[in-house]
Tab-separated table of C-alpha atoms in Angstrom:
chain	number	residue	atom	x	y	z
A	1	GLU	CA	0.020	-0.062	0.045
A	2	ALA	CA	1.363	3.435	-1.022
A	3	GLN	CA	1.745	5.578	2.077
A	4	VAL	CA	3.485	8.384	3.880
A	5	THR	CA	4.230	7.720	7.387
A	6	GLN	CA	5.237	10.017	10.164
A	7	ASN	CA	6.520	9.309	13.720
A	8	PRO	CA	5.710	10.116	16.219
A	9	ARG	CA	2.141	11.009	15.774
A	10	TYR	CA	1.960	12.931	19.061
A	11	LEU	CA	4.784	14.379	21.021
A	12	ILE	CA	4.882	16.698	24.036
A	13	THR	CA	8.344	17.889	24.891
A	14	VAL	CA	9.957	20.866	26.678
A	15	THR	CA	11.803	23.828	25.402
A	16	GLY	CA	15.294	23.253	24.124
A	17	LYS	CA	15.227	19.415	24.027
A	18	LYS	CA	16.248	18.452	20.563
A	19	LEU	CA	13.737	16.309	18.611
A	20	THR	CA	13.392	14.682	15.408
A	21	VAL	CA	10.133	13.775	13.398
A	22	THR	CA	10.570	11.194	10.883
A	23	CYS	CA	8.827	10.965	7.520
A	24	SER	CA	8.922	7.986	5.236
A	25	GLN	CA	7.408	7.143	1.773
A	26	ASN	CA	7.317	3.917	-0.130
A	27	MET	CA	6.131	5.626	-3.336
A	28	ASN	CA	9.676	6.289	-4.806
A	29	HIS	CA	8.919	9.953	-5.150
A	30	GLU	CA	11.696	12.415	-5.606
A	31	TYR	CA	9.895	15.329	-4.092
A	32	MET	CA	9.204	15.619	-0.332
A	33	SER	CA	8.204	18.607	1.918
A	34	TRP	CA	7.362	19.570	5.393
A	35	TYR	CA	4.477	21.918	6.455
A	36	ARG	CA	3.053	23.183	9.696
A	37	GLN	CA	-0.513	24.046	10.179
A	38	ASP	CA	-1.739	26.548	12.828
A	39	PRO	CA	-5.114	27.761	13.431
A	40	GLY	CA	-6.113	30.642	11.141
A	41	LEU	CA	-2.831	30.426	9.225
A	42	GLY	CA	-3.496	27.393	7.086
A	43	LEU	CA	-0.673	25.315	5.863
A	44	ARG	CA	2.839	26.835	5.704
A	45	GLN	CA	5.859	25.188	4.026
A	46	ILE	CA	8.971	24.707	6.035
A	47	TYR	CA	11.341	22.867	3.756
A	48	TYR	CA	11.208	20.889	0.674
A	49	SER	CA	13.490	18.455	-1.179
A	50	MET	CA	13.492	17.945	-4.932
A	51	ASN	CA	15.805	14.890	-4.749
A	52	VAL	CA	18.505	13.113	-2.391
A	53	GLU	CA	20.900	15.729	-1.064
A	54	VAL	CA	18.820	18.612	-2.473
A	55	THR	CA	16.872	20.696	0.103
A	56	ASP	CA	15.607	24.227	0.038
A	57	LYS	CA	13.626	26.598	2.319
A	58	GLY	CA	9.973	27.185	2.280
A	59	ASP	CA	8.146	29.994	3.787
A	60	VAL	CA	8.914	29.412	7.496
A	61	PRO	CA	12.328	27.558	7.884
A	62	GLU	CA	13.589	29.299	10.986
A	63	GLY	CA	14.151	26.924	13.795
A	64	TYR	CA	13.993	23.759	11.630
A	65	LYS	CA	16.562	21.522	9.987
A	66	VAL	CA	16.046	18.796	7.411
A	67	SER	CA	18.242	16.233	5.607
A	68	ARG	CA	17.659	14.077	2.598
A	69	LYS	CA	20.230	11.136	2.703
A	70	GLU	CA	18.007	8.727	0.922
A	71	LYS	CA	14.949	8.968	-1.246
A	72	ARG	CA	12.430	7.448	1.046
A	73	ASN	CA	13.140	9.581	4.196
A	74	PHE	CA	12.947	13.266	5.013
A	75	PRO	CA	13.307	13.767	8.722
A	76	LEU	CA	12.498	17.239	10.404
A	77	ILE	CA	14.831	18.311	13.151
A	78	LEU	CA	14.083	20.887	15.949
A	79	GLU	CA	17.483	21.525	17.363
A	80	SER	CA	16.173	23.687	20.201
A	81	PRO	CA	12.386	23.709	20.224
A	82	SER	CA	10.420	26.696	21.418
A	83	PRO	CA	6.768	27.005	22.291
A	84	ASN	CA	5.971	28.793	19.103
A	85	GLN	CA	6.765	25.634	17.312
A	86	THR	CA	3.803	24.012	18.932
A	87	SER	CA	1.925	22.945	15.839
A	88	LEU	CA	0.503	20.156	13.623
A	89	TYR	CA	3.175	19.055	11.170
A	90	PHE	CA	2.558	17.279	7.852
A	91	CYS	CA	5.096	15.577	5.603
A	92	ALA	CA	4.248	15.226	1.955
A	93	THR	CA	5.651	13.615	-1.067
A	94	GLY	CA	4.871	14.037	-4.682
A	95	THR	CA	5.225	12.963	-8.362
A	96	ALA	CA	4.601	15.407	-11.125
A	97	TYR	CA	2.930	18.789	-11.218
A	98	ASN	CA	1.979	19.607	-7.802
A	99	GLU	CA	0.040	16.551	-6.729
A	100	GLN	CA	1.223	15.807	-3.227
A	101	PHE	CA	0.395	12.934	-0.950
A	102	PHE	CA	0.285	13.906	2.729
A	103	GLY	CA	1.193	11.892	5.899
A	104	PRO	CA	-1.269	11.594	8.783
A	105	GLY	CA	0.316	14.414	10.819
A	106	THR	CA	2.420	14.881	13.934
A	107	ARG	CA	0.998	16.984	16.665
A	108	LEU	CA	3.811	18.690	18.628
A	109	THR	CA	3.350	20.542	21.846
A	110	VAL	CA	6.436	22.385	23.273
A	111	LEU	CA	6.076	23.379	26.825
B	1	LEU	CA	5.631	32.659	-5.646
B	2	ALA	CA	2.169	33.136	-6.956
B	3	LYS	CA	-0.373	33.571	-4.028
B	4	THR	CA	-4.051	32.975	-4.033
B	5	THR	CA	-7.091	34.482	-2.595
B	6	GLN	CA	-10.121	32.540	-1.590
B	7	PRO	CA	-13.413	33.137	0.465
B	8	ILE	CA	-12.792	32.249	4.059
B	9	SER	CA	-15.955	30.244	4.330
B	10	MET	CA	-19.057	29.034	2.413
B	11	ASP	CA	-22.366	27.384	3.414
B	12	SER	CA	-24.336	25.026	1.263
B	13	TYR	CA	-27.051	22.474	1.578
B	14	GLU	CA	-26.885	18.756	0.700
B	15	GLY	CA	-27.640	18.144	-2.921
B	16	GLN	CA	-26.543	21.591	-4.152
B	17	GLU	CA	-23.782	22.369	-6.540
B	18	VAL	CA	-21.079	24.457	-4.868
B	19	ASN	CA	-18.672	26.626	-6.622
B	20	ILE	CA	-15.555	27.956	-4.821
B	21	THR	CA	-13.561	30.609	-6.775
B	22	CYS	CA	-9.874	31.258	-6.299
B	23	SER	CA	-7.983	34.444	-7.428
B	24	HIS	CA	-4.490	34.200	-8.593
B	25	ASN	CA	-3.574	37.334	-10.548
B	26	ASN	CA	0.181	36.729	-10.495
B	27	ILE	CA	-0.050	33.240	-12.091
B	28	ALA	CA	2.976	32.502	-14.235
B	29	THR	CA	3.005	30.964	-17.603
B	30	ASN	CA	4.223	27.535	-16.401
B	31	ASP	CA	2.019	27.414	-13.298
B	32	TYR	CA	-0.608	24.832	-12.913
B	33	ILE	CA	-3.796	25.257	-10.634
B	34	THR	CA	-4.206	22.500	-8.158
B	35	TRP	CA	-7.063	22.029	-5.518
B	36	TYR	CA	-6.803	20.082	-2.241
B	37	GLN	CA	-9.475	19.056	0.382
B	38	GLN	CA	-8.695	18.701	4.003
B	39	PHE	CA	-10.655	17.216	6.716
B	40	PRO	CA	-9.986	18.141	10.406
B	41	SER	CA	-6.720	16.613	11.738
B	42	GLN	CA	-5.990	15.032	8.458
B	43	GLY	CA	-3.386	15.953	5.704
B	44	PRO	CA	-4.739	17.630	2.533
B	45	ARG	CA	-5.846	15.318	-0.191
B	46	PHE	CA	-5.583	16.097	-3.920
B	47	ILE	CA	-8.748	16.827	-5.682
B	48	ILE	CA	-8.074	18.121	-9.184
B	49	GLN	CA	-5.576	19.956	-11.349
B	50	GLY	CA	-5.607	22.052	-14.456
B	51	TYR	CA	-3.738	24.443	-16.696
B	52	LYS	CA	-6.564	26.086	-18.784
B	53	THR	CA	-10.114	25.650	-19.808
B	54	LYS	CA	-12.107	22.907	-18.110
B	55	VAL	CA	-11.039	19.694	-16.335
B	56	THR	CA	-13.343	17.196	-14.969
B	57	ASN	CA	-12.935	13.974	-12.885
B	58	GLU	CA	-15.090	11.731	-10.745
B	59	VAL	CA	-15.466	14.142	-7.902
B	60	ALA	CA	-15.182	17.695	-9.233
B	61	SER	CA	-14.734	20.094	-12.120
B	62	LEU	CA	-12.278	22.851	-12.493
B	63	PHE	CA	-12.972	25.892	-14.631
B	64	ILE	CA	-10.145	28.281	-15.739
B	65	PRO	CA	-10.881	31.346	-17.885
B	66	ALA	CA	-8.557	32.305	-20.719
B	67	ASP	CA	-6.496	34.782	-18.696
B	68	ARG	CA	-6.045	32.085	-15.899
B	69	LYS	CA	-6.187	34.769	-13.203
B	70	SER	CA	-8.947	32.861	-11.342
B	71	SER	CA	-10.282	29.430	-11.261
B	72	THR	CA	-13.461	27.811	-10.040
B	73	LEU	CA	-13.732	24.498	-8.285
B	74	SER	CA	-17.123	22.882	-8.691
B	75	LEU	CA	-18.510	20.311	-6.506
B	76	PRO	CA	-21.787	18.778	-7.847
B	77	ARG	CA	-24.500	17.643	-5.411
B	78	VAL	CA	-22.558	18.017	-2.215
B	79	SER	CA	-23.200	15.866	0.804
B	80	LEU	CA	-22.559	16.285	4.387
B	81	SER	CA	-19.103	14.343	3.909
B	82	ASP	CA	-18.013	17.290	1.616
B	83	THR	CA	-17.694	19.471	4.793
B	84	ALA	CA	-13.987	20.415	4.620
B	85	VAL	CA	-11.399	23.129	3.953
B	86	TYR	CA	-10.632	23.525	0.326
B	87	TYR	CA	-7.190	24.935	-0.845
B	88	CYS	CA	-6.299	26.333	-4.152
B	89	LEU	CA	-2.551	26.334	-5.102
B	90	VAL	CA	-0.586	27.459	-8.147
B	91	GLY	CA	2.865	26.295	-9.039
B	92	ASP	CA	5.041	24.887	-11.502
B	93	ASN	CA	6.186	21.296	-11.086
B	94	PHE	CA	7.315	21.161	-7.524
B	95	ASN	CA	9.112	23.974	-5.728
B	96	LYS	CA	7.623	26.248	-3.075
B	97	PHE	CA	3.814	26.038	-2.390
B	98	TYR	CA	1.443	28.431	-0.811
B	99	PHE	CA	-1.632	26.875	0.581
B	100	GLY	CA	-3.120	29.993	2.322
B	101	SER	CA	-5.975	29.581	4.638
B	102	GLY	CA	-8.450	27.921	2.288
B	103	THR	CA	-12.224	28.088	2.165
B	104	LYS	CA	-14.028	26.288	4.795
B	105	LEU	CA	-17.154	24.660	3.260
B	106	ASN	CA	-19.892	23.886	5.717
B	107	VAL	CA	-22.644	21.556	4.131
B	108	LYS	CA	-25.917	21.522	5.971
B	109	PRO	CA	-28.614	18.906	5.908
Protein backbone atom coordinates (compact mmCIF):
# COMPACT_ATOMS: atom_id res chain seq x y z
CA GLU A 1 0.00 0.00 0.00
CA ALA A 2 1.35 3.39 -1.03
CA GLN A 3 1.74 5.56 2.01
CA VAL A 4 3.52 8.35 3.82
CA THR A 5 4.28 7.63 7.45
CA GLN A 6 5.24 10.02 10.21
CA ASN A 7 6.56 9.30 13.67
CA PRO A 8 5.72 10.12 16.30
CA ARG A 9 2.08 11.05 15.76
CA TYR A 10 1.93 12.94 19.04
CA LEU A 11 4.75 14.46 21.05
CA ILE A 12 4.89 16.64 24.13
CA THR A 13 8.32 17.99 24.94
CA VAL A 14 10.04 20.84 26.72
CA THR A 15 11.81 23.91 25.45
CA GLY A 16 15.32 23.25 24.21
CA LYS A 17 15.18 19.47 24.03
CA LYS A 18 16.24 18.39 20.54
CA LEU A 19 13.76 16.26 18.66
CA THR A 20 13.34 14.62 15.29
CA VAL A 21 10.11 13.86 13.46
CA THR A 22 10.59 11.16 10.87
CA CYS A 23 8.87 10.94 7.52
CA SER A 24 9.06 7.97 5.20
CA GLN A 25 7.42 7.22 1.87
CA ASN A 26 7.24 4.01 -0.15
CA MET A 27 6.14 5.61 -3.41
CA ASN A 28 9.61 6.22 -4.82
CA HIS A 29 8.87 9.94 -5.18
CA GLU A 30 11.69 12.39 -5.56
CA TYR A 31 9.87 15.34 -4.04
CA MET A 32 9.24 15.61 -0.30
CA SER A 33 8.18 18.51 1.86
CA TRP A 34 7.32 19.57 5.41
CA TYR A 35 4.46 21.85 6.43
CA ARG A 36 3.14 23.20 9.67
CA GLN A 37 -0.47 24.05 10.26
CA ASP A 38 -1.69 26.54 12.83
CA PRO A 39 -5.23 27.77 13.45
CA GLY A 40 -6.12 30.64 11.14
CA LEU A 41 -2.84 30.41 9.22
CA GLY A 42 -3.46 27.42 7.00
CA LEU A 43 -0.57 25.26 5.87
CA ARG A 44 2.85 26.85 5.65
CA GLN A 45 5.78 25.19 3.99
CA ILE A 46 8.91 24.71 6.10
CA TYR A 47 11.37 22.92 3.81
CA TYR A 48 11.22 20.89 0.67
CA SER A 49 13.50 18.53 -1.19
CA MET A 50 13.57 17.93 -4.92
CA ASN A 51 15.85 14.90 -4.60
CA VAL A 52 18.46 13.21 -2.42
CA GLU A 53 20.91 15.75 -0.97
CA VAL A 54 18.86 18.63 -2.43
CA THR A 55 16.86 20.69 0.05
CA ASP A 56 15.54 24.24 0.07
CA LYS A 57 13.71 26.59 2.37
CA GLY A 58 10.00 27.12 2.28
CA ASP A 59 8.17 30.05 3.84
CA VAL A 60 8.92 29.35 7.51
CA PRO A 61 12.28 27.55 7.84
CA GLU A 62 13.57 29.32 10.97
CA GLY A 63 14.19 26.92 13.84
CA TYR A 64 14.08 23.79 11.69
CA LYS A 65 16.56 21.59 9.90
CA VAL A 66 16.07 18.80 7.41
CA SER A 67 18.19 16.21 5.71
CA ARG A 68 17.67 14.00 2.69
CA LYS A 69 20.23 11.26 2.71
CA GLU A 70 18.02 8.71 1.01
CA LYS A 71 15.03 8.95 -1.25
CA ARG A 72 12.42 7.51 1.06
CA ASN A 73 13.20 9.50 4.23
CA PHE A 74 13.00 13.20 5.03
CA PRO A 75 13.33 13.86 8.77
CA LEU A 76 12.47 17.21 10.34
CA ILE A 77 14.83 18.27 13.11
CA LEU A 78 14.15 20.81 15.82
CA GLU A 79 17.51 21.49 17.45
CA SER A 80 16.13 23.66 20.24
CA PRO A 81 12.34 23.63 20.19
CA SER A 82 10.43 26.61 21.52
CA PRO A 83 6.74 27.01 22.42
CA ASN A 84 6.04 28.87 19.16
CA GLN A 85 6.83 25.64 17.33
CA THR A 86 3.83 23.99 18.89
CA SER A 87 1.86 22.99 15.82
CA LEU A 88 0.49 20.22 13.63
CA TYR A 89 3.16 19.06 11.20
CA PHE A 90 2.60 17.33 7.88
CA CYS A 91 5.06 15.61 5.63
CA ALA A 92 4.22 15.31 1.94
CA THR A 93 5.63 13.59 -1.09
CA GLY A 94 4.85 14.07 -4.71
CA THR A 95 5.21 13.05 -8.28
CA ALA A 96 4.59 15.39 -11.18
CA TYR A 97 2.97 18.78 -11.26
CA ASN A 98 1.89 19.64 -7.76
CA GLU A 99 0.08 16.43 -6.79
CA GLN A 100 1.22 15.84 -3.26
CA PHE A 101 0.40 12.98 -0.91
CA PHE A 102 0.32 13.89 2.75
CA GLY A 103 1.15 11.92 5.84
CA PRO A 104 -1.21 11.62 8.82
CA GLY A 105 0.36 14.49 10.73
CA THR A 106 2.37 14.93 13.93
CA ARG A 107 0.92 17.01 16.70
CA LEU A 108 3.76 18.63 18.62
CA THR A 109 3.47 20.51 21.89
CA VAL A 110 6.49 22.36 23.27
CA LEU A 111 6.14 23.42 26.90
CA LEU B 1 5.66 32.68 -5.72
CA ALA B 2 2.10 33.11 -6.88
CA LYS B 3 -0.31 33.62 -4.02
CA THR B 4 -4.00 32.94 -4.02
CA THR B 5 -7.12 34.51 -2.55
CA GLN B 6 -10.19 32.50 -1.63
CA PRO B 7 -13.34 33.17 0.41
CA ILE B 8 -12.82 32.28 4.05
CA SER B 9 -15.99 30.23 4.31
CA MET B 10 -19.09 29.09 2.43
CA ASP B 11 -22.32 27.42 3.43
CA SER B 12 -24.35 25.04 1.31
CA TYR B 13 -27.06 22.41 1.61
CA GLU B 14 -26.94 18.77 0.71
CA GLY B 15 -27.64 18.12 -2.95
CA GLN B 16 -26.60 21.57 -4.13
CA GLU B 17 -23.78 22.39 -6.49
CA VAL B 18 -21.01 24.37 -4.84
CA ASN B 19 -18.62 26.67 -6.68
CA ILE B 20 -15.51 27.96 -4.92
CA THR B 21 -13.55 30.64 -6.74
CA CYS B 22 -9.87 31.34 -6.29
CA SER B 23 -8.05 34.44 -7.45
CA HIS B 24 -4.44 34.17 -8.61
CA ASN B 25 -3.58 37.38 -10.42
CA ASN B 26 0.16 36.72 -10.51
CA ILE B 27 -0.01 33.26 -12.03
CA ALA B 28 3.00 32.49 -14.22
CA THR B 29 2.97 30.94 -17.65
CA ASN B 30 4.22 27.58 -16.42
CA ASP B 31 2.01 27.40 -13.32
CA TYR B 32 -0.63 24.73 -12.85
CA ILE B 33 -3.70 25.21 -10.64
CA THR B 34 -4.32 22.52 -8.07
CA TRP B 35 -7.08 22.05 -5.51
CA TYR B 36 -6.87 20.10 -2.27
CA GLN B 37 -9.43 19.03 0.32
CA GLN B 38 -8.66 18.74 4.02
CA PHE B 39 -10.69 17.22 6.82
CA PRO B 40 -9.93 18.12 10.46
CA SER B 41 -6.69 16.62 11.76
CA GLN B 42 -5.92 14.96 8.43
CA GLY B 43 -3.46 15.85 5.70
CA PRO B 44 -4.79 17.55 2.58
CA ARG B 45 -5.93 15.34 -0.26
CA PHE B 46 -5.50 16.13 -3.95
CA ILE B 47 -8.79 16.78 -5.75
CA ILE B 48 -8.10 18.13 -9.21
CA GLN B 49 -5.57 19.99 -11.30
CA GLY B 50 -5.67 22.00 -14.50
CA TYR B 51 -3.82 24.43 -16.70
CA LYS B 52 -6.56 26.04 -18.76
CA THR B 53 -10.22 25.68 -19.82
CA LYS B 54 -12.07 22.88 -18.04
CA VAL B 55 -11.03 19.70 -16.31
CA THR B 56 -13.42 17.14 -14.87
CA ASN B 57 -12.86 14.01 -12.82
CA GLU B 58 -15.06 11.74 -10.77
CA VAL B 59 -15.37 14.17 -7.86
CA ALA B 60 -15.13 17.72 -9.23
CA SER B 61 -14.75 20.08 -12.15
CA LEU B 62 -12.26 22.88 -12.50
CA PHE B 63 -13.02 25.90 -14.66
CA ILE B 64 -10.18 28.19 -15.73
CA PRO B 65 -10.84 31.28 -17.87
CA ALA B 66 -8.59 32.27 -20.72
CA ASP B 67 -6.59 34.81 -18.68
CA ARG B 68 -6.00 32.18 -15.94
CA LYS B 69 -6.16 34.83 -13.22
CA SER B 70 -8.85 32.89 -11.39
CA SER B 71 -10.25 29.39 -11.21
CA THR B 72 -13.45 27.82 -9.93
CA LEU B 73 -13.77 24.47 -8.24
CA SER B 74 -17.22 22.99 -8.78
CA LEU B 75 -18.54 20.24 -6.52
CA PRO B 76 -21.74 18.68 -7.87
CA ARG B 77 -24.49 17.68 -5.43
CA VAL B 78 -22.54 18.02 -2.22
CA SER B 79 -23.19 15.83 0.80
CA LEU B 80 -22.43 16.28 4.49
CA SER B 81 -19.15 14.44 3.98
CA ASP B 82 -17.94 17.24 1.70
CA THR B 83 -17.70 19.54 4.71
CA ALA B 84 -14.00 20.38 4.70
CA VAL B 85 -11.45 23.07 3.94
CA TYR B 86 -10.58 23.51 0.27
CA TYR B 87 -7.26 24.96 -0.84
CA CYS B 88 -6.28 26.41 -4.18
CA LEU B 89 -2.60 26.37 -5.14
CA VAL B 90 -0.63 27.55 -8.12
CA GLY B 91 2.88 26.45 -8.99
CA ASP B 92 5.05 24.86 -11.61
CA ASN B 93 6.17 21.30 -11.13
CA PHE B 94 7.27 21.31 -7.55
CA ASN B 95 8.99 24.00 -5.72
CA LYS B 96 7.58 26.25 -3.04
CA PHE B 97 3.87 25.97 -2.36
CA TYR B 98 1.53 28.49 -0.84
CA PHE B 99 -1.60 26.93 0.63
CA GLY B 100 -3.11 29.97 2.29
CA SER B 101 -5.98 29.56 4.72
CA GLY B 102 -8.36 27.89 2.26
CA THR B 103 -12.15 28.00 2.10
CA LYS B 104 -14.09 26.29 4.84
CA LEU B 105 -17.14 24.68 3.26
CA ASN B 106 -19.99 23.83 5.60
CA VAL B 107 -22.65 21.54 4.13
CA LYS B 108 -25.91 21.52 6.01
CA PRO B 109 -28.63 18.86 5.93
